[in-house]
Amino acid sequence: MSHKITLIPGDGTGPELADVMKKCVEATGVDIEWDMQEAGIDAIGKYGTPLPGSVVESIKKNRVAIKGPVTTPLGSGFRSINVALRKELDLFACVRPCKYYAGAQSLLKNPENVNIVVIRENTEDLYAGIEFEQGNEKTKKLIDEIKTLSGRSVREDSGISIKPISIFGTKRIVKFAFDYARKNSRKRVTAVTKSNIMKFSDGLFQNTAEETAKNYPEIEFGHKLVDNMCMQLVQKPELYDILVLPNLYGDIISDLCAGLVGGLGMAPGANIGEECALFEATHGSAPKYKGMDKVNPTALLLSAAMMLRHIKESDAADRLERAVSAVIKEGKYVTYDLKPSGGKKAVGTKKMADAIIKKITG
Ligand code: NAD
């Protein structure tokens, strides 16, 4: 069966990673017609926007997309394309598996016991984009209103970001996490919040998660405060299975978990909605390495394996994952981050991908 899939190479190191990902997926023999779409800072010159409307249209039509990372310039007023895509397509669930592959450079004593899936709510929380700039008239009005409604003073020279967390959004993500646990024979879901401080947003997330968990009696449920969770993940990561979190904590904890299993080059991801799914690595565009054929393709390749499973090409997904795993284990044709001692004798992105293709086809 032929699949039509939107491919967004992105910018920075994105295009070189997308190129090898495409070759590795094609090596599995799966029949894919790639619908190539441009987004990111490189698209601005051509389209006048980093996210041309045709990109969203293509994903809506094909329902499945894979994307290289894109840059979000800091403090430019330029909204993150990633956040925009997740909102526009209502990709409410971000799934980031953090599993150790033998050969990866982890600082843990027993990294082989780490097999965590971070499930992050993607549409609400401080990432909802509801912000009031310092000094603005509307911000001053809001500060007055806050004083009237809550009796609390906010300093006049403040900027404000709003943190909405709804019962609807929380139920939806927690249900997704439990359904994922059921489907993948996982045993335990842990909700992570700061409910002791933010009672009406994180407290709502915790209470709603506890209620939803009652529908899944065969799966263990727990709750942890996010600060404690950070320490526990570093000291006893093997105790955790699936984590479900509001947007901001999910973003931060998934990078922490990536660090446990060897760094950002090892962490794949997917953004899933009712209609569409967009697969992408956890890492960003690593612009300092742009065009240097240097960075690790594993995260995007494992994202591609998740994509293949999503389109019911599990055999191809298994072959791709096994090939990646074998090349990392051998440790010969791997990128700098997969080598001990500062990456001596490392190969580049392309050579590592060639070794993976050889395993797939050999
Ligand atoms: P980054 O993830 O791009 O890179 C941080 C560091 O991690 C790099 O300098 C590198 O040392 C390492 N790293 C990242 N990817 C790697 C790989 N594949 N192999 C080996 N090492 C790797 O984070 P950043 O520098 O904070 O962000 C750069 C840009 O990417 C920013 O504009 C940010 O907004 C954007 N970003 C995009 C996405 C996305 O497109 N999904 C996600 C996160 C950040």
XYZ file of C-alpha atoms and ligand atoms in Angstrom:
406
model
C 0.000 0.000 0.000
C 1.263 3.473 -0.843
C 1.254 6.223 1.810
C 1.317 9.963 1.163
C 3.196 11.754 3.927
C 4.019 15.431 4.401
C 7.765 15.985 4.896
C 8.961 19.313 6.337
C 12.779 19.391 6.362
C 12.841 22.478 8.658
C 15.943 24.661 9.053
C 19.338 24.604 10.800
C 20.408 20.947 10.857
C 16.835 19.915 9.918
C 17.303 19.474 6.141
C 20.364 17.196 6.473
C 18.571 15.082 9.096
C 15.385 14.920 7.005
C 17.391 13.832 3.979
C 18.958 10.813 5.711
C 15.665 9.967 7.438
C 13.976 9.777 4.036
C 16.697 7.453 2.705
C 16.550 5.156 5.756
C 12.742 4.900 5.603
C 12.891 4.183 1.864
C 15.462 1.441 2.556
C 12.789 -0.483 4.491
C 10.876 -0.834 1.217
C 7.734 0.924 2.451
C 6.005 2.710 -0.398
C 5.838 6.398 0.521
C 5.065 9.415 -1.626
C 6.606 12.414 0.177
C 4.710 15.691 -0.025
C 7.615 18.133 0.503
C 6.731 21.358 2.354
C 8.906 24.281 3.432
C 8.659 25.900 6.859
C 11.093 27.665 9.171
C 13.361 30.682 8.907
C 14.544 29.616 5.449
C 10.940 29.834 4.198
C 10.532 33.520 5.135
C 12.477 34.893 2.148
C 10.387 32.874 -0.297
C 6.909 33.025 1.246
C 7.082 36.048 3.579
C 6.127 33.789 6.495
C 7.879 30.931 8.309
C 4.692 28.869 8.111
C 3.008 29.077 4.692
C -0.674 28.058 4.694
C 0.120 25.233 2.279
C 1.991 23.374 5.060
C -1.065 23.104 7.282
C -3.232 22.247 4.266
C -0.861 19.446 3.273
C -0.872 17.920 6.778
C -4.660 18.172 6.991
C -4.942 16.369 3.650
C -2.335 13.651 4.282
C -3.073 13.340 8.031
C 0.506 12.190 8.686
C 3.635 14.360 8.648
C 7.257 14.204 9.709
C 9.328 17.280 10.344
C 12.917 18.308 10.946
C 13.455 20.905 13.675
C 12.847 24.602 13.066
C 14.404 27.645 14.728
C 12.398 30.070 16.862
C 14.461 33.268 17.161
C 14.448 34.440 20.784
C 12.356 37.482 21.737
C 11.654 38.454 18.117
C 7.878 38.445 18.373
C 8.037 35.596 15.874
C 5.781 32.852 17.189
C 7.092 29.295 17.387
C 6.091 27.290 14.300
C 5.966 24.179 16.438
C 3.492 25.741 18.841
C 1.482 27.158 15.905
C 1.273 23.746 14.168
C 0.236 21.974 17.364
C -2.506 24.561 17.958
C -3.674 24.816 14.362
C -3.983 21.032 13.959
C -5.066 20.436 17.573
C -2.193 17.994 18.079
C -2.996 17.764 21.758
C -0.737 14.869 22.769
C 3.035 14.991 22.602
C 4.550 11.521 23.022
C 8.267 11.292 23.786
C 9.688 7.843 24.506
C 13.017 7.836 26.377
C 14.523 4.406 26.111
C 18.163 3.477 26.522
C 19.955 1.872 23.575
C 23.139 -0.001 24.494
C 26.144 2.030 23.379
C 24.596 5.464 23.985
C 26.481 7.753 26.358
C 24.486 7.924 29.585
C 25.830 9.125 32.930
C 23.609 6.656 34.799
C 25.040 3.507 36.410
C 22.274 1.297 35.024
C 20.777 3.156 32.075
C 19.419 -0.069 30.567
C 16.563 0.113 33.082
C 15.280 3.418 31.698
C 12.210 3.088 29.512
C 9.995 6.099 30.142
C 7.340 7.627 27.903
C 6.658 11.308 28.526
C 3.142 12.327 27.478
C 2.798 16.094 27.415
C -0.373 18.147 26.965
C 0.347 20.280 23.938
C -2.293 23.009 23.692
C -2.782 24.693 27.072
C -0.797 25.972 30.052
C 1.743 28.779 29.745
C 2.219 27.771 26.097
C -1.295 28.914 25.146
C 0.300 32.133 23.881
C -1.861 34.435 26.058
C 0.686 37.065 26.998
C 0.599 40.701 28.060
C 3.705 42.736 27.329
C 5.298 44.902 30.017
C 4.321 48.569 29.660
C 1.365 47.933 27.357
C -2.001 49.673 28.107
C -3.833 46.329 28.178
C -1.306 44.984 30.661
C -1.885 47.955 32.965
C -5.656 47.333 32.757
C -5.140 43.657 33.549
C -2.987 44.510 36.567
C -5.775 46.809 37.866
C -8.378 44.115 37.237
C -6.308 41.509 39.074
C -6.121 43.840 42.067
C -9.913 44.340 42.001
C -10.770 40.665 41.536
C -8.187 38.960 43.731
C -6.963 41.651 46.065
C -3.403 40.793 44.997
C -0.900 43.341 43.783
C 1.156 42.750 40.682
C 4.102 45.126 40.197
C 3.285 47.807 37.624
C 6.334 47.031 35.510
C 5.420 43.353 35.060
C 4.889 41.332 31.903
C 2.231 38.619 32.297
C 1.743 35.147 30.785
C -1.521 33.326 31.449
C -1.696 29.632 32.414
C -5.042 28.089 31.439
C -5.605 24.412 32.274
C -9.072 22.985 31.554
C -10.953 19.870 32.639
C -11.556 19.084 28.948
C -7.860 19.374 28.012
C -6.706 17.420 31.046
C -9.232 14.586 30.673
C -8.281 14.278 27.013
C -4.519 13.981 27.669
C -4.856 11.707 30.701
C -7.219 9.417 28.793
C -4.678 9.395 25.946
C -1.921 8.399 28.412
C -3.972 5.522 29.864
C -5.100 4.312 26.428
C -1.443 4.401 25.336
C -0.543 2.379 28.462
C -3.215 -0.217 27.645
C -2.206 -0.480 23.994
C 1.491 -0.815 24.793
C 1.150 -3.105 27.855
C 2.524 -0.462 30.200
C 1.862 -0.819 33.921
C 1.934 2.603 35.503
C 0.954 6.230 34.815
C 2.294 9.091 36.946
C 0.799 12.586 36.706
C 3.251 15.388 37.437
C 2.268 18.885 38.581
C 2.998 21.631 41.084
C -0.495 21.374 42.587
C 0.644 22.392 46.075
C 1.320 25.923 44.752
C -0.940 26.352 41.692
C -4.118 24.894 43.133
C -6.550 26.050 40.456
C -4.544 25.051 37.398
C -2.176 22.230 38.419
C -4.598 21.207 41.192
C -7.293 20.807 38.552
C -4.893 18.694 36.458
C -4.157 16.424 39.424
C -7.819 16.016 40.462
C -8.961 15.366 36.899
C -6.163 12.829 36.403
C -7.188 11.008 39.602
C -10.823 10.865 38.423
C -9.870 9.639 34.935
C -7.544 6.985 36.387
C -10.557 5.274 38.015
C -11.626 4.083 34.538
C -8.385 2.099 34.217
C -8.228 -0.049 37.386
C -5.648 -2.464 35.907
C -3.082 0.352 35.506
C -1.351 1.777 38.539
C -1.709 5.542 38.987
C 0.350 7.990 41.030
C 1.025 11.714 41.330
C 4.320 13.518 41.949
C 5.281 17.149 42.366
C 7.506 18.269 39.511
C 10.483 19.339 41.654
C 10.537 15.977 43.432
C 10.058 14.262 40.060
C 13.235 15.872 38.700
C 15.257 14.438 41.553
C 13.579 11.025 41.361
C 14.214 10.792 37.622
C 17.920 11.367 38.142
C 18.183 8.987 41.118
C 15.635 6.239 40.374
C 14.423 6.544 36.771
C 13.676 2.810 36.635
C 10.649 3.386 38.906
C 8.837 5.349 36.190
C 6.896 4.131 33.199
C 4.477 6.657 31.647
C 4.479 10.280 32.806
C 1.586 12.603 31.948
C 2.162 16.325 32.362
C 0.864 19.800 31.554
C 2.651 21.521 28.684
C 5.538 23.380 30.378
C 6.636 20.602 32.753
C 6.296 18.125 29.881
C 8.660 20.179 27.747
C 11.291 20.413 30.474
C 10.994 16.854 31.806
C 11.250 15.355 28.323
C 14.657 17.012 27.829
C 15.719 15.740 31.257
C 14.646 12.208 30.281
C 16.490 12.560 26.957
C 19.596 13.407 28.977
C 19.199 10.177 30.961
C 19.390 8.013 27.849
C 22.244 9.746 26.060
C 21.140 13.247 25.089
C 18.867 15.051 22.680
C 20.200 13.144 19.686
C 18.500 10.018 21.088
C 14.992 11.310 21.843
C 12.170 10.866 19.293
C 8.694 12.322 19.470
C 5.209 12.553 18.037
C 2.422 15.113 18.236
C -0.920 13.400 17.928
C -4.440 14.762 17.449
C -7.840 13.274 16.590
C -7.276 13.902 12.872
C -3.530 14.245 12.222
C -0.155 13.158 13.571
C 3.152 15.009 13.243
C 6.391 13.188 14.052
C 9.561 15.043 15.049
C 12.655 14.728 17.228
C 12.613 16.279 20.701
C 15.713 18.337 19.883
C 15.852 21.703 18.141
C 17.595 22.888 14.992
C 21.094 22.957 16.605
C 21.965 25.904 14.277
C 25.637 25.956 15.244
C 26.043 22.609 13.449
C 24.062 23.594 10.338
C 25.524 22.108 7.140
C 28.371 20.402 9.030
C 27.145 16.809 8.605
C 27.699 16.351 12.326
C 24.562 15.708 14.380
C 23.009 12.414 15.372
C 20.125 11.299 13.111
C 18.804 8.776 15.704
C 16.090 10.995 17.200
C 14.520 11.686 13.815
C 14.971 8.048 12.710
C 13.230 6.781 15.854
C 10.502 9.381 15.212
C 10.189 7.873 11.734
C 9.863 4.404 13.301
C 6.994 5.772 15.444
C 5.463 7.166 12.261
C 5.741 3.790 10.502
C 3.956 2.114 13.429
C 1.270 4.802 13.248
C 0.615 3.988 9.568
C 0.557 0.277 10.461
C 3.918 -0.537 8.877
C 5.165 -2.179 12.072
C 7.489 -4.604 10.346
C 9.353 -1.762 8.620
C 9.381 0.174 11.910
C 10.935 -2.782 13.741
C 13.581 -3.215 11.045
C 14.480 0.473 11.145
C 14.679 0.519 14.955
C 16.730 -2.711 15.057
C 19.198 -1.254 12.510
C 19.598 1.993 14.479
C 20.063 0.011 17.682
C 22.670 -2.311 16.099
C 24.748 0.574 14.707
C 24.725 2.342 18.095
C 25.676 -0.884 19.875
C 28.613 -1.525 17.528
C 29.722 2.061 18.141
C 31.841 2.258 14.988
C 29.844 4.445 12.645
C 28.275 6.837 15.127
C 28.159 10.597 15.591
C 30.191 12.561 18.166
C 27.569 12.426 20.913
C 27.599 8.615 20.811
C 31.355 8.379 21.362
C 33.037 8.540 24.740
C 35.883 11.024 25.249
C 34.578 13.988 23.305
C 33.698 12.305 20.072
C 37.109 11.160 18.805
C 36.741 8.902 15.738
C 33.095 9.903 15.316
C 31.534 9.892 11.864
C 29.034 12.386 10.452
C 25.265 12.197 9.989
C 25.510 10.697 6.493
C 27.997 7.937 7.333
C 25.975 6.879 10.353
C 22.852 6.774 8.178
C 24.702 4.736 5.516
C 25.649 2.168 8.180
C 21.989 2.008 9.259
C 20.838 1.527 5.657
C 23.354 -1.297 5.254
C 21.872 -3.047 8.298
C 18.325 -2.585 6.976
C 19.072 -3.928 3.520
C 21.868 -6.370 4.396
P 18.848 22.246 20.284
O 18.084 21.015 20.650
O 18.746 22.688 18.884
O 20.381 22.027 20.594
C 20.964 22.053 21.878
C 22.252 21.241 21.837
O 21.896 19.857 21.905
C 23.054 21.383 20.551
O 23.927 22.453 20.568
C 23.765 20.059 20.505
O 24.889 20.097 21.354
C 22.742 19.099 21.090
N 21.953 18.435 20.057
C 20.716 18.768 19.608
N 20.335 17.928 18.658
C 21.318 17.037 18.483
C 21.509 15.908 17.625
N 20.589 15.507 16.749
N 22.693 15.246 17.711
C 23.637 15.608 18.582
N 23.528 16.644 19.418
C 22.364 17.358 19.373
O 18.364 23.377 21.305
P 18.553 24.952 21.253
O 19.935 25.286 20.827
O 18.025 25.425 22.542
O 17.538 25.410 20.127
C 17.895 25.769 18.800
C 16.642 26.199 18.070
O 15.766 25.085 17.904
C 15.833 27.268 18.816
O 15.429 28.232 17.899
C 14.636 26.503 19.369
O 13.502 27.324 19.496
C 14.440 25.446 18.296
N 13.721 24.236 18.760
C 12.968 23.610 17.825
C 12.315 22.434 18.165
C 11.497 21.764 17.108
O 11.541 22.151 15.956
N 10.722 20.748 17.441
C 12.453 21.885 19.441
C 13.286 22.529 20.354
C 13.933 23.725 19.996
